[in-house]
Amino acid sequence: DAKTTQPTSMDCAEGRAANLPCNHSTISGNEYVYWYRQIHSQGPQYIIHGLKNNETNEMASLIITEDRKSSTLILPHATLRDTAVYYCIVRVASGGSYIPTFGRGTSLIVHP
Amino acid sequence: ETGVTQSPTHLIKTRGQQVTLRCSSQSGHNTVSWYQQALGQGPQFIFQYYREEENGRGNFPPRFSGLQFPNYSSELNVNALELDDSALYLCASSFTQGANEKLFFGSGTQLSVL
């Protein structure tokens, strides 16, 4: 029962910025937003996470709205190797625990 | 390279059989989670173990069971296999500290049930 909403697919030209949106309107106050990506049948790979402030690392930037109801993952200069399914996830309360819950993600295709 | 290893990488079973999948967590991690991923779908949470105790369970029947060992390795057991159990099974380890839970995934075990 995913608590995030992402577009099913997007495409981007190589060398351009890829901006992947995610809606997480029911996120609770102290839960982080995480982004992972999965390249064909491999395990998901961690990209970045954030709580309230915008974050940047060597892979990407994460912009979180002030109300924390949505975020955008930015790949500043997309390459062909960035073609993957991107998942935005938050933890969901379940029986006293908090469980990282995946939706169906966004399939990003980077074309030449 | 996440430091999480799963075995075997591929497995073929027949309906009704039992299967055990194994996962070796990253050193120092106290939590192991298992996910099932059907073709074209996102990973679905099966269960999680924290310090050898089951810490959460998804919508999977009791024939899916697990163990976490003192060295933080883990097993997923599935009894009475059904055709719909064919999927990629992913193990993820983490060091859970409050709300911060960064997952490190293995490459998965591809299970085919015939």
Short mmCIF file of C-alpha atoms in Angstrom, two decimals:
data_model
loop_
_atom_site.label_atom_id
_atom_site.label_comp_id
_atom_site.label_asym_id
_atom_site.label_seq_id
_atom_site.Cartn_x
_atom_site.Cartn_y
_atom_site.Cartn_z
CA ASP A 1 0.00 0.00 0.00
CA ALA A 2 2.35 2.65 -1.36
CA LYS A 3 2.10 6.14 0.06
CA THR A 4 3.80 7.81 -2.87
CA THR A 5 2.62 8.72 -6.36
CA GLN A 6 4.97 8.97 -9.33
CA PRO A 7 4.47 9.25 -13.08
CA THR A 8 4.68 5.86 -14.75
CA SER A 9 7.30 6.90 -17.29
CA MET A 10 9.43 9.82 -18.42
CA ASP A 11 12.09 10.42 -20.98
CA CYS A 12 15.04 12.78 -21.16
CA ALA A 13 17.75 13.68 -23.66
CA GLU A 14 21.29 12.73 -22.80
CA GLY A 15 23.14 15.62 -21.17
CA ARG A 16 19.98 17.36 -20.05
CA ALA A 17 18.58 17.48 -16.54
CA ALA A 18 16.04 14.84 -15.59
CA ASN A 19 13.46 16.01 -13.05
CA LEU A 20 11.46 13.20 -11.47
CA PRO A 21 8.50 14.23 -9.30
CA CYS A 22 6.95 12.39 -6.38
CA ASN A 23 3.86 13.09 -4.33
CA HIS A 24 3.90 11.97 -0.69
CA SER A 25 1.09 14.05 0.76
CA THR A 26 0.50 11.78 3.78
CA ILE A 27 4.10 11.70 4.98
CA SER A 28 4.43 12.08 8.75
CA GLY A 29 6.52 14.80 10.32
CA ASN A 30 9.65 12.84 11.14
CA GLU A 31 9.78 10.46 8.19
CA TYR A 32 12.42 10.77 5.51
CA VAL A 33 11.89 10.63 1.75
CA TYR A 34 14.20 8.16 0.03
CA TRP A 35 15.01 7.69 -3.62
CA TYR A 36 16.30 4.48 -5.14
CA ARG A 37 16.77 3.30 -8.68
CA GLN A 38 16.70 -0.15 -10.19
CA ILE A 39 18.40 -1.20 -13.37
CA HIS A 40 16.85 -4.23 -15.03
CA SER A 41 16.42 -7.06 -12.51
CA GLN A 42 19.21 -5.90 -10.21
CA GLY A 43 18.62 -4.84 -6.61
CA PRO A 44 17.52 -1.22 -6.06
CA GLN A 45 20.37 1.21 -5.53
CA TYR A 46 20.21 4.03 -2.99
CA ILE A 47 20.43 7.51 -4.50
CA ILE A 48 19.61 10.14 -1.88
CA HIS A 49 17.30 10.94 1.01
CA GLY A 50 16.03 13.99 2.84
CA LEU A 51 13.80 15.21 5.62
CA LYS A 52 13.08 18.91 5.17
CA ASN A 53 16.05 20.56 3.54
CA ASN A 54 17.19 20.16 -0.04
CA GLU A 55 20.02 17.68 -0.42
CA THR A 56 22.76 17.11 -2.97
CA ASN A 57 25.30 14.34 -3.42
CA GLU A 58 27.48 13.06 -6.21
CA MET A 59 24.55 11.32 -7.89
CA ALA A 60 21.65 13.73 -7.65
CA SER A 61 19.84 16.59 -5.94
CA LEU A 62 16.63 16.32 -3.96
CA ILE A 63 14.22 19.22 -3.69
CA ILE A 64 11.54 18.87 -0.99
CA THR A 65 8.64 21.32 -0.86
CA GLU A 66 8.20 23.35 2.29
CA ASP A 67 5.00 21.47 3.21
CA ARG A 68 6.86 18.18 2.59
CA LYS A 69 4.00 16.85 0.46
CA SER A 70 6.12 16.40 -2.63
CA SER A 71 9.69 16.20 -3.81
CA THR A 72 11.70 16.19 -7.02
CA LEU A 73 14.78 14.16 -7.81
CA ILE A 74 17.12 15.94 -10.18
CA LEU A 75 19.77 14.19 -12.25
CA PRO A 76 21.65 17.26 -13.47
CA HIS A 77 23.28 15.78 -16.58
CA ALA A 78 21.54 12.54 -17.49
CA THR A 79 23.52 9.82 -19.25
CA LEU A 80 22.36 6.68 -21.03
CA ARG A 81 23.36 4.70 -17.93
CA ASP A 82 20.76 6.60 -15.91
CA THR A 83 18.03 4.69 -17.75
CA ALA A 84 16.29 2.84 -14.91
CA VAL A 85 13.17 2.67 -12.75
CA TYR A 86 13.27 5.33 -10.03
CA TYR A 87 11.43 4.78 -6.78
CA CYS A 88 10.47 7.43 -4.27
CA ILE A 89 9.64 5.77 -0.95
CA VAL A 90 8.60 6.66 2.55
CA ARG A 91 8.13 4.41 5.54
CA VAL A 92 4.57 3.30 6.30
CA ALA A 93 3.29 2.46 9.78
CA SER A 94 2.44 -1.23 10.04
CA GLY A 95 1.68 -3.05 13.27
CA GLY A 96 3.87 -0.86 15.43
CA SER A 97 6.75 -0.76 12.95
CA TYR A 98 7.63 1.53 10.10
CA ILE A 99 8.22 -0.23 6.80
CA PRO A 100 9.91 1.21 3.68
CA THR A 101 7.17 0.80 1.07
CA PHE A 102 7.71 0.89 -2.67
CA GLY A 103 5.24 1.94 -5.34
CA ARG A 104 5.63 1.14 -9.04
CA GLY A 105 8.17 3.89 -9.65
CA THR A 106 8.98 5.98 -12.71
CA SER A 107 10.62 4.34 -15.70
CA LEU A 108 13.14 6.90 -16.97
CA ILE A 109 14.48 6.48 -20.46
CA VAL A 110 17.48 8.61 -21.42
CA HIS A 111 17.86 8.86 -25.18
CA PRO A 112 20.82 10.04 -27.26
CA GLU B 1 28.74 -2.80 -4.29
CA THR B 2 26.42 -2.88 -1.27
CA GLY B 3 28.05 -5.63 0.76
CA VAL B 4 24.79 -7.60 0.74
CA THR B 5 24.97 -11.00 -0.93
CA GLN B 6 22.15 -13.35 -1.81
CA SER B 7 22.20 -16.98 -2.82
CA PRO B 8 21.38 -18.63 -5.06
CA THR B 9 21.08 -16.13 -7.91
CA HIS B 10 18.62 -18.29 -9.82
CA LEU B 11 16.44 -21.19 -8.77
CA ILE B 12 13.85 -23.39 -10.46
CA LYS B 13 11.31 -25.30 -8.37
CA THR B 14 8.08 -27.12 -9.02
CA ARG B 15 4.71 -26.36 -7.52
CA GLY B 16 4.30 -27.74 -3.99
CA GLN B 17 8.00 -27.80 -3.20
CA GLN B 18 9.74 -25.79 -0.48
CA VAL B 19 12.57 -23.30 -0.98
CA THR B 20 15.10 -21.51 1.23
CA LEU B 21 16.74 -18.30 0.08
CA ARG B 22 19.74 -16.85 1.88
CA CYS B 23 21.07 -13.38 2.50
CA SER B 24 24.26 -12.12 4.08
CA SER B 25 23.89 -8.61 5.44
CA GLN B 26 26.38 -5.79 5.45
CA SER B 27 28.59 -5.85 8.52
CA GLY B 28 27.16 -3.87 11.46
CA HIS B 29 23.60 -3.80 10.17
CA ASN B 30 20.87 -4.79 12.61
CA THR B 31 17.86 -5.05 10.30
CA VAL B 32 17.05 -7.31 7.37
CA SER B 33 14.03 -6.91 5.11
CA TRP B 34 12.76 -9.20 2.38
CA TYR B 35 10.83 -8.07 -0.69
CA GLN B 36 9.12 -9.91 -3.53
CA GLN B 37 9.18 -8.30 -6.95
CA ALA B 38 6.99 -9.64 -9.72
CA LEU B 39 7.79 -8.72 -13.29
CA GLY B 40 6.93 -5.09 -14.01
CA GLN B 41 6.00 -4.31 -10.40
CA GLY B 42 7.72 -2.53 -7.55
CA PRO B 43 9.17 -4.57 -4.68
CA GLN B 44 6.48 -5.77 -2.24
CA PHE B 45 7.41 -5.99 1.44
CA ILE B 46 7.31 -9.52 2.89
CA PHE B 47 8.75 -9.09 6.38
CA GLN B 48 11.50 -7.46 8.37
CA TYR B 49 13.73 -8.72 11.17
CA TYR B 50 15.36 -6.50 13.74
CA ARG B 51 17.90 -8.11 16.07
CA GLU B 52 16.55 -11.60 15.27
CA GLU B 53 12.90 -10.72 15.99
CA GLU B 54 10.22 -10.27 13.33
CA ASN B 55 9.56 -6.55 13.30
CA GLY B 56 6.86 -6.18 10.66
CA ARG B 57 5.06 -8.28 8.09
CA GLY B 58 3.42 -7.49 4.79
CA ASN B 59 0.36 -9.12 3.24
CA PHE B 60 1.89 -12.54 2.69
CA PRO B 61 0.53 -15.91 3.91
CA PRO B 62 2.17 -17.89 6.75
CA ARG B 63 3.88 -20.23 4.29
CA PHE B 64 6.36 -17.37 3.89
CA SER B 65 8.61 -17.44 6.94
CA GLY B 66 12.02 -16.19 7.88
CA LEU B 67 14.91 -16.22 10.27
CA GLN B 68 17.66 -13.81 11.19
CA PHE B 69 20.80 -15.20 12.78
CA PRO B 70 23.18 -13.63 15.35
CA ASN B 71 25.64 -12.80 12.60
CA TYR B 72 22.81 -10.89 10.86
CA SER B 73 22.53 -13.32 7.99
CA SER B 74 18.97 -14.21 7.12
CA GLU B 75 16.79 -16.81 5.43
CA LEU B 76 13.48 -16.65 3.63
CA ASN B 77 11.55 -19.92 3.51
CA VAL B 78 8.57 -20.53 1.29
CA ASN B 79 6.53 -23.71 1.68
CA ALA B 80 4.03 -25.25 -0.74
CA LEU B 81 5.23 -23.18 -3.67
CA GLU B 82 2.64 -21.82 -6.06
CA LEU B 83 3.09 -20.64 -9.63
CA ASP B 84 2.48 -17.02 -8.52
CA ASP B 85 5.51 -17.22 -6.24
CA SER B 86 7.69 -16.86 -9.32
CA ALA B 87 9.46 -13.54 -8.78
CA LEU B 88 12.69 -11.78 -7.91
CA TYR B 89 13.28 -11.97 -4.15
CA LEU B 90 15.28 -9.12 -2.73
CA CYS B 91 17.02 -8.86 0.60
CA ALA B 92 17.89 -5.47 2.07
CA SER B 93 19.96 -4.75 5.14
CA SER B 94 20.05 -1.55 7.12
CA PHE B 95 21.20 0.01 10.35
CA THR B 96 17.95 1.27 11.75
CA GLN B 97 18.36 4.39 13.86
CA GLY B 98 15.12 6.20 14.54
CA ALA B 99 13.45 7.30 11.33
CA ASN B 100 16.64 7.05 9.31
CA GLU B 101 16.69 3.71 7.50
CA LYS B 102 18.85 3.59 4.38
CA LEU B 103 18.49 0.22 2.65
CA PHE B 104 21.28 -1.72 1.02
CA PHE B 105 19.96 -4.31 -1.41
CA GLY B 106 21.43 -7.52 -2.68
CA SER B 107 21.15 -8.50 -6.33
CA GLY B 108 18.26 -10.82 -5.63
CA THR B 109 17.29 -14.42 -6.23
CA GLN B 110 15.21 -15.11 -9.32
CA LEU B 111 12.79 -17.90 -8.42
CA SER B 112 10.84 -19.72 -11.10
CA VAL B 113 8.06 -22.10 -10.07
CA LEU B 114 6.94 -24.55 -12.75
#
